[in-house]
mmCIF file of C-alpha atoms in Angstrom:
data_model
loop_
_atom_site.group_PDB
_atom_site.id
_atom_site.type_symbol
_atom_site.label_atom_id
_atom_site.label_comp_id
_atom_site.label_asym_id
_atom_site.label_seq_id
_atom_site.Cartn_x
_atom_site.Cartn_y
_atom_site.Cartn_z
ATOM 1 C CA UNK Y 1 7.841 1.019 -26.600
ATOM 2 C CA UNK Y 2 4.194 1.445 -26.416
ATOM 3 C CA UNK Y 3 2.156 -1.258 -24.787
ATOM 4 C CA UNK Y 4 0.045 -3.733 -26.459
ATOM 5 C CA UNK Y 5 -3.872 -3.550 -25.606
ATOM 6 C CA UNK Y 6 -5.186 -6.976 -24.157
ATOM 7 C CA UNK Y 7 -6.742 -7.953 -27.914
ATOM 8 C CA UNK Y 8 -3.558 -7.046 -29.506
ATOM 9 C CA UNK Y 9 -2.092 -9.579 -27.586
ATOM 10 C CA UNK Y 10 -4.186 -12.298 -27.606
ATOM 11 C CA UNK Y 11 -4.283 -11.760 -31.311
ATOM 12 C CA UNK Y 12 -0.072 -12.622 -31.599
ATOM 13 C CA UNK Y 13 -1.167 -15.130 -28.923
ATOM 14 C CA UNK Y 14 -3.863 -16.997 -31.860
ATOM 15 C CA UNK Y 15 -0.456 -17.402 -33.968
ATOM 16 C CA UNK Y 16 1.903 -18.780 -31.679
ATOM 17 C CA UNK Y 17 3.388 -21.663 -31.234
ATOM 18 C CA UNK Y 18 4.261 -23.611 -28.250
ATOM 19 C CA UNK Y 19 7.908 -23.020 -28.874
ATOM 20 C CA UNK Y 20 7.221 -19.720 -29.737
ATOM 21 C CA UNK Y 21 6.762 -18.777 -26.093
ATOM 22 C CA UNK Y 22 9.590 -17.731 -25.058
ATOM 23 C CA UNK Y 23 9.816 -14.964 -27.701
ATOM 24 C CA UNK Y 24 6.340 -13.902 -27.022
ATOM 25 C CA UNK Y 25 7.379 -13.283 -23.549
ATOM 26 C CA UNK Y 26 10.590 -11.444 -24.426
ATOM 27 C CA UNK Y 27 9.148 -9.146 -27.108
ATOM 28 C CA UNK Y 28 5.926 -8.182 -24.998
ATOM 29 C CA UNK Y 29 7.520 -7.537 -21.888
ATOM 30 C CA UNK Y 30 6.648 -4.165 -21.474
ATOM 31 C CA UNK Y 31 2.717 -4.950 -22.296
ATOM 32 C CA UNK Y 32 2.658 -7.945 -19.305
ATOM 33 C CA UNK Y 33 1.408 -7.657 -16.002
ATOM 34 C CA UNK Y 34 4.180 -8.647 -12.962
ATOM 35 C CA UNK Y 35 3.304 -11.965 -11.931
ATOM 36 C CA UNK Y 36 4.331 -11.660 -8.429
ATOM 37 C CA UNK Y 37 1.747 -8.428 -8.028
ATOM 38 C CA UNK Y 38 -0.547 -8.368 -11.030
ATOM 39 C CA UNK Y 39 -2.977 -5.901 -9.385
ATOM 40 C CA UNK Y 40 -0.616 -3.666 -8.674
ATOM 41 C CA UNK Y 41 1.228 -3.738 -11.846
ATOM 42 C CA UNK Y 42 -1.886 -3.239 -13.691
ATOM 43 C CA UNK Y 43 -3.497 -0.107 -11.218
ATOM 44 C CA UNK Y 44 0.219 0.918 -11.747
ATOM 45 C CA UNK Y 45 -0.240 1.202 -15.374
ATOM 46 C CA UNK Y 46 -3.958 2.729 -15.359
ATOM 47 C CA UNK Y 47 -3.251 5.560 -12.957
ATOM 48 C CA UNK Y 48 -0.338 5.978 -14.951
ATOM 49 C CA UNK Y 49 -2.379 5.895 -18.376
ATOM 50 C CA UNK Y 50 -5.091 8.872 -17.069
ATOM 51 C CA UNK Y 51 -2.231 11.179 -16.230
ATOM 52 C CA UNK Y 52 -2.566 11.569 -12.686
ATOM 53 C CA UNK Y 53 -0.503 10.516 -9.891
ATOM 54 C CA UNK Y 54 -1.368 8.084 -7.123
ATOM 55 C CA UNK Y 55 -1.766 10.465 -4.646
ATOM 56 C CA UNK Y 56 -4.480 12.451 -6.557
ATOM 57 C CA UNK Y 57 -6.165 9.056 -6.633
ATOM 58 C CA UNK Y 58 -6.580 8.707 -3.211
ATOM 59 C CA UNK Y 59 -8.100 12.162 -2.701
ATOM 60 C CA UNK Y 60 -10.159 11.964 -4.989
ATOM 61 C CA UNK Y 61 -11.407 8.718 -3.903
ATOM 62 C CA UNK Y 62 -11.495 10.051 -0.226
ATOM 63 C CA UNK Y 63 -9.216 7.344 0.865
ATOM 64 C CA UNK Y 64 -5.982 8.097 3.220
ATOM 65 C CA UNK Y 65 -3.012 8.342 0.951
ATOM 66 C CA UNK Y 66 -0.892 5.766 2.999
ATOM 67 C CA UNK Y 67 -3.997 2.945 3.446
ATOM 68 C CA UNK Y 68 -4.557 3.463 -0.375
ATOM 69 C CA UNK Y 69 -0.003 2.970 -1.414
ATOM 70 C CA UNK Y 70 -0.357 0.040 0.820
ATOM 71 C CA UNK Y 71 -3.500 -1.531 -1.055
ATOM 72 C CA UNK Y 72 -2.394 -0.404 -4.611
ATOM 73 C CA UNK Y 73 0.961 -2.805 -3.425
ATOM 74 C CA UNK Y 74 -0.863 -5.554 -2.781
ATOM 75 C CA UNK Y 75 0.658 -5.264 0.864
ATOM 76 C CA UNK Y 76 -2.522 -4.885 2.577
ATOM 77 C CA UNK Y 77 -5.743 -6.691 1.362
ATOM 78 C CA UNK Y 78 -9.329 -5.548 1.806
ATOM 79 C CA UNK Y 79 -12.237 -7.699 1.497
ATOM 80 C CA UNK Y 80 -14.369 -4.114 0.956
ATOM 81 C CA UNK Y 81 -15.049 -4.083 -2.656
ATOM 82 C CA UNK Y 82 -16.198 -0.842 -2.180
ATOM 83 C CA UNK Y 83 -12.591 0.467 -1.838
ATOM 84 C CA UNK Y 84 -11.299 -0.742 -5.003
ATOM 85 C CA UNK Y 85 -14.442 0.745 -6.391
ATOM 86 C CA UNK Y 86 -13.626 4.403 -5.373
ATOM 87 C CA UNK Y 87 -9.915 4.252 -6.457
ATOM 88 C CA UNK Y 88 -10.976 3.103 -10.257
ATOM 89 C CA UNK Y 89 -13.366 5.525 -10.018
ATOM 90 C CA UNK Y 90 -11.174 8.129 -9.106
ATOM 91 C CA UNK Y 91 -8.677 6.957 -11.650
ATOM 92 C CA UNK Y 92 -10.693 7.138 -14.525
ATOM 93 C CA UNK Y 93 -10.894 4.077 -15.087
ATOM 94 C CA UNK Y 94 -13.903 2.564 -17.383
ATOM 95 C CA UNK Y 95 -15.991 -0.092 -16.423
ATOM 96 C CA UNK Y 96 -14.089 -2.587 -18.220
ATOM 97 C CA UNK Y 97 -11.097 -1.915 -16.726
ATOM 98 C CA UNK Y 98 -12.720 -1.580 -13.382
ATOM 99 C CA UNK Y 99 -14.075 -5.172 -13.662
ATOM 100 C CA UNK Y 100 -10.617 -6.662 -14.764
ATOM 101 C CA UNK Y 101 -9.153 -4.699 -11.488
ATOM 102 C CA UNK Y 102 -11.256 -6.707 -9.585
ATOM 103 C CA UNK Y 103 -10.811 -9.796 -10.995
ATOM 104 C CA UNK Y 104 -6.916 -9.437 -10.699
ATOM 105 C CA UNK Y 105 -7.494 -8.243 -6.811
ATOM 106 C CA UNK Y 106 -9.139 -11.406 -6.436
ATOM 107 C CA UNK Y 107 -12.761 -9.567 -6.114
ATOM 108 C CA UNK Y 108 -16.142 -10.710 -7.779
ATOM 109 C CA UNK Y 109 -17.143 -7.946 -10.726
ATOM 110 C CA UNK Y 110 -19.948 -5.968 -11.113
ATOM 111 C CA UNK Y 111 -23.061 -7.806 -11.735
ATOM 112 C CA UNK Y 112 -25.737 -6.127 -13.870
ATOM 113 C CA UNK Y 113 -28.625 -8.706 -11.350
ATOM 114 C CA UNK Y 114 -27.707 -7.248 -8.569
ATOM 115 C CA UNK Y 115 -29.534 -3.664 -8.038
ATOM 116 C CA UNK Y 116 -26.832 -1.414 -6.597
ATOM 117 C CA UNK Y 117 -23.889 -2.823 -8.609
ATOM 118 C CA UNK Y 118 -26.261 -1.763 -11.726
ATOM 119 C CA UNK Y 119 -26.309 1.476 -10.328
ATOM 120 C CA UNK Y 120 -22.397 1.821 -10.165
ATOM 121 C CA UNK Y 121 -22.126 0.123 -13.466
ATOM 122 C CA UNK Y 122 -24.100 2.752 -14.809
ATOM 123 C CA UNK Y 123 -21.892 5.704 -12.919
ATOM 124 C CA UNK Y 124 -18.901 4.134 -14.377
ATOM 125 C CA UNK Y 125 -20.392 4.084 -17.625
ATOM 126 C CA UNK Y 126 -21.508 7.717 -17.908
ATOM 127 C CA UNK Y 127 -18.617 9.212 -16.046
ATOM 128 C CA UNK Y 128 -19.844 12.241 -14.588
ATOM 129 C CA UNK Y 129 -19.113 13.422 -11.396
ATOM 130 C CA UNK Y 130 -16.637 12.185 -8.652
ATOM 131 C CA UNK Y 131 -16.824 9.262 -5.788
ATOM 132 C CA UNK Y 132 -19.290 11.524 -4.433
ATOM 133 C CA UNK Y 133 -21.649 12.384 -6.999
ATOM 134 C CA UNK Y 134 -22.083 8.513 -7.273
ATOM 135 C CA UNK Y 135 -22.759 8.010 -3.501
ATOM 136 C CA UNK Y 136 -25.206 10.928 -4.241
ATOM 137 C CA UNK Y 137 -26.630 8.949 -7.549
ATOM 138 C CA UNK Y 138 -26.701 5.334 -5.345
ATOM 139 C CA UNK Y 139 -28.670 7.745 -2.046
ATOM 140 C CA UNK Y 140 -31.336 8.517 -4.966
ATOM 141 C CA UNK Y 141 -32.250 4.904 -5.306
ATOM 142 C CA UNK Y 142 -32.325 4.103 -1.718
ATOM 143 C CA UNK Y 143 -28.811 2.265 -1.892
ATOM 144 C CA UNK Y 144 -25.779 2.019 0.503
ATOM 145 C CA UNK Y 145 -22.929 4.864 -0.280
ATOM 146 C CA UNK Y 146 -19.512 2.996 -1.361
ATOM 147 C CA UNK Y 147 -18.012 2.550 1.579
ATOM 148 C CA UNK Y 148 -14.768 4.296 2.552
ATOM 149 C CA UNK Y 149 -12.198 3.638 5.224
ATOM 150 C CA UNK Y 150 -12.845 3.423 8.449
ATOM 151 C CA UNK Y 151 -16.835 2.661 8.063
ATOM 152 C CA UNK Y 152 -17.512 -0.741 10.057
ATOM 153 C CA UNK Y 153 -20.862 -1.060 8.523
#
């Protein structure tokens, strides 16, 4: 069964009932994040969605393939946004999804205010170019690179 996008759902959502619920659950199953790990269910699902596998994620996003299986798990945590950055970058992923990534990772979003998240919002928009062309477009404007492991700074 194909999955339902997020406004399909809260569209069936608008016309249930409380006692509905229970069906709701059952017959979108497939289209709901995994409560115990919705990150991970939903990175899951996006990798999954651009036709590429995990591990040509993490090169791409120049981040070691085992620190990367451990964070898409939700077994490690990182407070560097930056990470999560270059793996939904690497993935494809638009800036829509990339915000709701964070959110479910427990991260603040983007924030058009704020001069170097601009910049990435606008890499994410235009989609050119890999995890390094966008260090490359954040260097031009005097910005910090996106961080990647092992960088203490």
């Amino acid at each position: 069964m194909e999955q339902k996008s997020t406004e399909e759902l809260e569209k069936i959502l608008q016309g249930t009932h409380t006692c509905q619920v229970d069906t709701y659950l059952e017959n979108n199953a497939d289209s709901l994040l995994d409560t115990e790990r919705p990150f991970s269910s939903y990175m899951r699902r996006m990798i999954k969605k651009a036709g590429k596998s995990q591990q040509q994620v993490f090169l791409a996003a120049d981040i070691p393939e085992r620190f990367g299986y451990k964070l898409l798990s939700e077994e490690k945590h990182t407070k560097q946004r930056d990470y999560i950055l270059r793996i939904c970058y690497a993935a494809g992923m638009t800036l829509e999804e990339t915000q709701h990534a964070l959110t479910l990772y427990g991260m603040g979003q983007l924030y058009a205010r704020i001069p170097r998240d601009a910049v990435l919002m606008v890499a994410f928009n235009c989609r050119r170019g890999s995890v390094l062309e966008v260090n490359a477009l954040l260097a031009a404007h005097g910005m910090e690179p996106l961080r990647t492991c092992g960088e203490t700074a």
